[in-house]
PDB file of C-alpha atoms in Angstrom:
ATOM      1  CA  MET W   1      -9.310  -8.585  -6.733  1.00 92.00           C
ATOM      2  CA  ASN W   2      -6.195  -7.630  -8.622  1.00 96.00           C
ATOM      3  CA  PHE W   3      -3.046  -5.960  -7.263  1.00 97.00           C
ATOM      4  CA  TYR W   4      -1.079  -3.501  -9.413  1.00 98.00           C
ATOM      5  CA  ALA W   5       2.042  -1.374  -9.048  1.00 98.00           C
ATOM      6  CA  LYS W   6       2.510   0.923 -12.045  1.00 98.00           C
ATOM      7  CA  THR W   7       4.339   4.082 -12.967  1.00 98.00           C
ATOM      8  CA  PHE W   8       2.215   6.962 -14.208  1.00 98.00           C
ATOM      9  CA  ASP W   9       3.092   6.209 -17.844  1.00 98.00           C
ATOM     10  CA  GLU W  10       1.989   2.589 -17.388  1.00 98.00           C
ATOM     11  CA  LEU W  11      -1.473   3.549 -16.138  1.00 98.00           C
ATOM     12  CA  SER W  12      -4.376   3.487 -18.565  1.00 97.00           C
ATOM     13  CA  PRO W  13      -6.637   6.541 -18.784  1.00 97.00           C
ATOM     14  CA  LYS W  14      -9.371   4.521 -17.029  1.00 97.00           C
ATOM     15  CA  GLU W  15      -7.000   3.592 -14.182  1.00 97.00           C
ATOM     16  CA  ILE W  16      -5.969   7.226 -13.725  1.00 97.00           C
ATOM     17  CA  TYR W  17      -9.617   8.260 -13.656  1.00 97.00           C
ATOM     18  CA  GLU W  18     -10.521   5.555 -11.108  1.00 97.00           C
ATOM     19  CA  ILE W  19      -7.533   6.436  -8.889  1.00 97.00           C
ATOM     20  CA  LEU W  20      -8.447  10.134  -8.845  1.00 96.00           C
ATOM     21  CA  LYS W  21     -12.098   9.255  -8.268  1.00 96.00           C
ATOM     22  CA  ALA W  22     -11.185   7.054  -5.265  1.00 95.00           C
ATOM     23  CA  ARG W  23      -8.940   9.762  -3.824  1.00 95.00           C
ATOM     24  CA  MET W  24     -11.724  12.357  -4.117  1.00 94.00           C
ATOM     25  CA  GLU W  25     -14.356  10.044  -2.619  1.00 92.00           C
ATOM     26  CA  VAL W  26     -12.212   9.160   0.402  1.00 87.00           C
ATOM     27  CA  PHE W  27     -10.308  12.351   1.146  1.00 85.00           C
ATOM     28  CA  LEU W  28     -12.824  14.995   0.063  1.00 79.00           C
ATOM     29  CA  LEU W  29     -16.223  13.385   0.577  1.00 77.00           C
ATOM     30  CA  GLU W  30     -15.541  10.950   3.447  1.00 77.00           C
ATOM     31  CA  GLN W  31     -12.828  12.793   5.389  1.00 78.00           C
ATOM     32  CA  HIS W  32     -13.662  16.379   4.318  1.00 76.00           C
ATOM     33  CA  ILE W  33     -10.022  17.166   3.499  1.00 77.00           C
ATOM     34  CA  VAL W  34      -9.813  20.071   1.095  1.00 78.00           C
ATOM     35  CA  CYS W  35      -6.448  20.237  -0.654  1.00 79.00           C
ATOM     36  CA  LEU W  36      -4.939  20.351  -4.121  1.00 78.00           C
ATOM     37  CA  ASP W  37      -4.908  16.602  -4.730  1.00 84.00           C
ATOM     38  CA  ILE W  38      -3.593  16.816  -8.287  1.00 87.00           C
ATOM     39  CA  ASP W  39      -0.201  18.214  -7.301  1.00 91.00           C
ATOM     40  CA  GLY W  40       2.168  17.037 -10.040  1.00 93.00           C
ATOM     41  CA  VAL W  41       3.735  14.337  -7.834  1.00 96.00           C
ATOM     42  CA  ASP W  42       1.744  11.609  -9.591  1.00 97.00           C
ATOM     43  CA  TYR W  43       3.961  11.833 -12.665  1.00 97.00           C
ATOM     44  CA  ASP W  44       6.997  10.582 -10.711  1.00 96.00           C
ATOM     45  CA  SER W  45       5.150   8.125  -8.471  1.00 98.00           C
ATOM     46  CA  LEU W  46       4.648   4.405  -8.346  1.00 98.00           C
ATOM     47  CA  HIS W  47       0.889   3.892  -8.095  1.00 98.00           C
ATOM     48  CA  VAL W  48       0.000   0.867  -5.999  1.00 98.00           C
ATOM     49  CA  PHE W  49      -3.608  -0.270  -5.957  1.00 98.00           C
ATOM     50  CA  ILE W  50      -6.106  -3.060  -5.588  1.00 98.00           C
ATOM     51  CA  GLU W  51      -8.810  -3.120  -8.222  1.00 97.00           C
ATOM     52  CA  HIS W  52     -12.043  -5.080  -8.244  1.00 96.00           C
ATOM     53  CA  GLU W  53     -14.506  -5.023 -11.151  1.00 95.00           C
ATOM     54  CA  GLY W  54     -12.933  -1.854 -12.582  1.00 93.00           C
ATOM     55  CA  ARG W  55     -13.028   0.072  -9.303  1.00 95.00           C
ATOM     56  CA  VAL W  56      -9.988   1.069  -7.231  1.00 97.00           C
ATOM     57  CA  GLU W  57     -10.679  -0.334  -3.753  1.00 97.00           C
ATOM     58  CA  ALA W  58      -7.346   0.517  -2.072  1.00 97.00           C
ATOM     59  CA  TYR W  59      -4.491   2.746  -3.161  1.00 97.00           C
ATOM     60  CA  PHE W  60      -1.277   4.564  -2.346  1.00 98.00           C
ATOM     61  CA  ARG W  61       1.421   6.334  -4.284  1.00 98.00           C
ATOM     62  CA  ALA W  62       5.155   6.170  -3.568  1.00 98.00           C
ATOM     63  CA  PHE W  63       7.857   8.571  -4.717  1.00 98.00           C
ATOM     64  CA  ARG W  64      11.415   9.638  -3.951  1.00 96.00           C
ATOM     65  CA  HIS W  65      11.590  12.179  -1.154  1.00 91.00           C
ATOM     66  CA  GLU W  66      15.008  13.379  -0.005  1.00 87.00           C
ATOM     67  CA  ASP W  67      16.916  10.264   1.149  1.00 89.00           C
ATOM     68  CA  ALA W  68      13.859   7.987   1.308  1.00 95.00           C
ATOM     69  CA  VAL W  69      10.749   6.868  -0.514  1.00 98.00           C
ATOM     70  CA  LYS W  70       7.547   8.467   0.699  1.00 97.00           C
ATOM     71  CA  ILE W  71       4.178   6.757   0.661  1.00 98.00           C
ATOM     72  CA  GLY W  72       1.163   9.011   0.456  1.00 94.00           C
ATOM     73  CA  ARG W  73      -2.521   9.230  -0.435  1.00 94.00           C
ATOM     74  CA  VAL W  74      -3.150   5.905   1.325  1.00 96.00           C
ATOM     75  CA  LEU W  75      -6.800   4.883   1.157  1.00 95.00           C
ATOM     76  CA  THR W  76      -9.217   2.000   1.341  1.00 95.00           C
ATOM     77  CA  ARG W  77     -12.821   2.371   0.305  1.00 92.00           C
ATOM     78  CA  GLU W  78     -14.114  -0.282   2.713  1.00 86.00           C
ATOM     79  CA  HIS W  79     -12.711  -0.607   6.204  1.00 83.00           C
ATOM     80  CA  GLY W  80     -12.282  -3.722   8.328  1.00 85.00           C
ATOM     81  CA  LYS W  81     -11.927  -6.183   5.450  1.00 87.00           C
ATOM     82  CA  GLY W  82      -8.128  -6.492   5.416  1.00 92.00           C
ATOM     83  CA  LEU W  83      -7.611  -4.484   2.229  1.00 95.00           C
ATOM     84  CA  GLY W  84      -5.353  -1.966   3.947  1.00 95.00           C
ATOM     85  CA  ARG W  85      -3.039  -4.664   5.272  1.00 96.00           C
ATOM     86  CA  LEU W  86      -2.987  -6.452   1.904  1.00 96.00           C
ATOM     87  CA  LEU W  87      -2.284  -3.176   0.091  1.00 97.00           C
ATOM     88  CA  MET W  88       0.543  -2.247   2.446  1.00 97.00           C
ATOM     89  CA  GLU W  89       2.199  -5.671   2.619  1.00 97.00           C
ATOM     90  CA  GLN W  90       2.222  -6.197  -1.141  1.00 97.00           C
ATOM     91  CA  GLY W  91       2.804  -2.509  -1.792  1.00 97.00           C
ATOM     92  CA  ILE W  92       5.899  -2.300   0.402  1.00 97.00           C
ATOM     93  CA  GLU W  93       7.384  -5.217  -1.535  1.00 96.00           C
ATOM     94  CA  ALA W  94       6.584  -3.430  -4.813  1.00 97.00           C
ATOM     95  CA  VAL W  95       8.179  -0.213  -3.511  1.00 97.00           C
ATOM     96  CA  LYS W  96      11.348  -2.090  -2.509  1.00 95.00           C
ATOM     97  CA  ALA W  97      11.501  -3.739  -5.953  1.00 95.00           C
ATOM     98  CA  HIS W  98      10.972  -0.444  -7.796  1.00 96.00           C
ATOM     99  CA  PHE W  99      13.108   1.945  -5.739  1.00 95.00           C
ATOM    100  CA  SER W 100      16.534   1.565  -4.231  1.00 88.00           C
ATOM    101  CA  CYS W 101      16.156   2.995  -0.729  1.00 90.00           C
ATOM    102  CA  ASP W 102      17.054   2.458   2.914  1.00 93.00           C
ATOM    103  CA  LYS W 103      13.777   3.681   4.369  1.00 96.00           C
ATOM    104  CA  ILE W 104      10.154   4.339   3.578  1.00 98.00           C
ATOM    105  CA  ILE W 105       8.375   7.245   5.246  1.00 98.00           C
ATOM    106  CA  LEU W 106       4.751   8.274   5.495  1.00 97.00           C
ATOM    107  CA  HIS W 107       2.630  10.896   7.201  1.00 96.00           C
ATOM    108  CA  SER W 108       0.045   8.880   9.098  1.00 96.00           C
ATOM    109  CA  GLN W 109      -3.215  10.279  10.313  1.00 93.00           C
ATOM    110  CA  LYS W 110      -2.989   9.892  14.085  1.00 95.00           C
ATOM    111  CA  TYR W 111      -5.850   7.393  14.294  1.00 92.00           C
ATOM    112  CA  ALA W 112      -4.002   5.033  11.893  1.00 94.00           C
ATOM    113  CA  GLU W 113      -0.668   5.091  13.762  1.00 97.00           C
ATOM    114  CA  GLY W 114      -1.310   1.685  15.395  1.00 96.00           C
ATOM    115  CA  PHE W 115      -2.089   0.111  12.019  1.00 96.00           C
ATOM    116  CA  TYR W 116       1.267   1.197  10.591  1.00 97.00           C
ATOM    117  CA  LYS W 117       3.131   0.117  13.745  1.00 97.00           C
ATOM    118  CA  LYS W 118       1.818  -3.426  13.177  1.00 96.00           C
ATOM    119  CA  LEU W 119       3.494  -3.273   9.751  1.00 96.00           C
ATOM    120  CA  GLY W 120       6.850  -2.308  11.295  1.00 97.00           C
ATOM    121  CA  PHE W 121       6.734   1.488  10.966  1.00 98.00           C
ATOM    122  CA  GLU W 122       8.073   3.593  13.836  1.00 98.00           C
ATOM    123  CA  THR W 123       6.837   7.036  14.824  1.00 98.00           C
ATOM    124  CA  VAL W 124       9.622   9.603  14.371  1.00 98.00           C
ATOM    125  CA  SER W 125       7.823  12.907  15.046  1.00 97.00           C
ATOM    126  CA  ASP W 126       5.516  14.678  17.399  1.00 97.00           C
ATOM    127  CA  GLU W 127       1.931  15.230  16.319  1.00 97.00           C
ATOM    128  CA  TYR W 128       1.264  18.006  13.781  1.00 95.00           C
ATOM    129  CA  LEU W 129      -1.580  19.294  11.654  1.00 94.00           C
ATOM    130  CA  GLU W 130      -1.608  18.562   7.939  1.00 90.00           C
ATOM    131  CA  GLU W 131      -4.637  19.738   5.958  1.00 85.00           C
ATOM    132  CA  GLY W 132      -6.425  20.221   9.292  1.00 86.00           C
ATOM    133  CA  VAL W 133      -5.912  16.594  10.402  1.00 90.00           C
ATOM    134  CA  VAL W 134      -3.556  15.431  13.174  1.00 94.00           C
ATOM    135  CA  HIS W 135      -0.648  13.405  11.709  1.00 96.00           C
ATOM    136  CA  VAL W 136       2.643  11.831  12.769  1.00 98.00           C
ATOM    137  CA  THR W 137       5.613  10.987  10.561  1.00 98.00           C
ATOM    138  CA  MET W 138       6.537   7.322  10.531  1.00 98.00           C
ATOM    139  CA  GLU W 139       9.366   5.386   8.916  1.00 97.00           C
ATOM    140  CA  LEU W 140      10.226   1.817   8.013  1.00 97.00           C
ATOM    141  CA  GLY W 141      13.775   0.613   7.446  1.00 94.00           C
ATOM    142  CA  VAL W 142      14.150  -1.615   4.392  1.00 87.00           C
TER     143      VAL W 142
END
């Protein structure tokens, strides 16, 4: 398994394809979330991912959002194998190295709130619907 943190311009065409493929497989096919995934934010994002044998196994993107850096599109293809924790621990370090910021925010699906709390994130909102899924906003001071 290989860990990468790359800007959009650093990604190869194959990496972009595999990232978009993973996002569609997880969010559209697995979770049935219908949204405009290709939203233009990718151009200004740091793409953090774990790749194995040419396939993106875990991923998130990070980008400037107001006075913070926002992490979004978090996914793992296989659950319960520690990939999410590995992605987040190494990814947070990559985000801190790439961006100058005081906090990192994310919109967590409600079921994953406990996972992010173990990583040091705090819930800073009430529950709300985003793309038909219950979420909470969480933040991590850096």
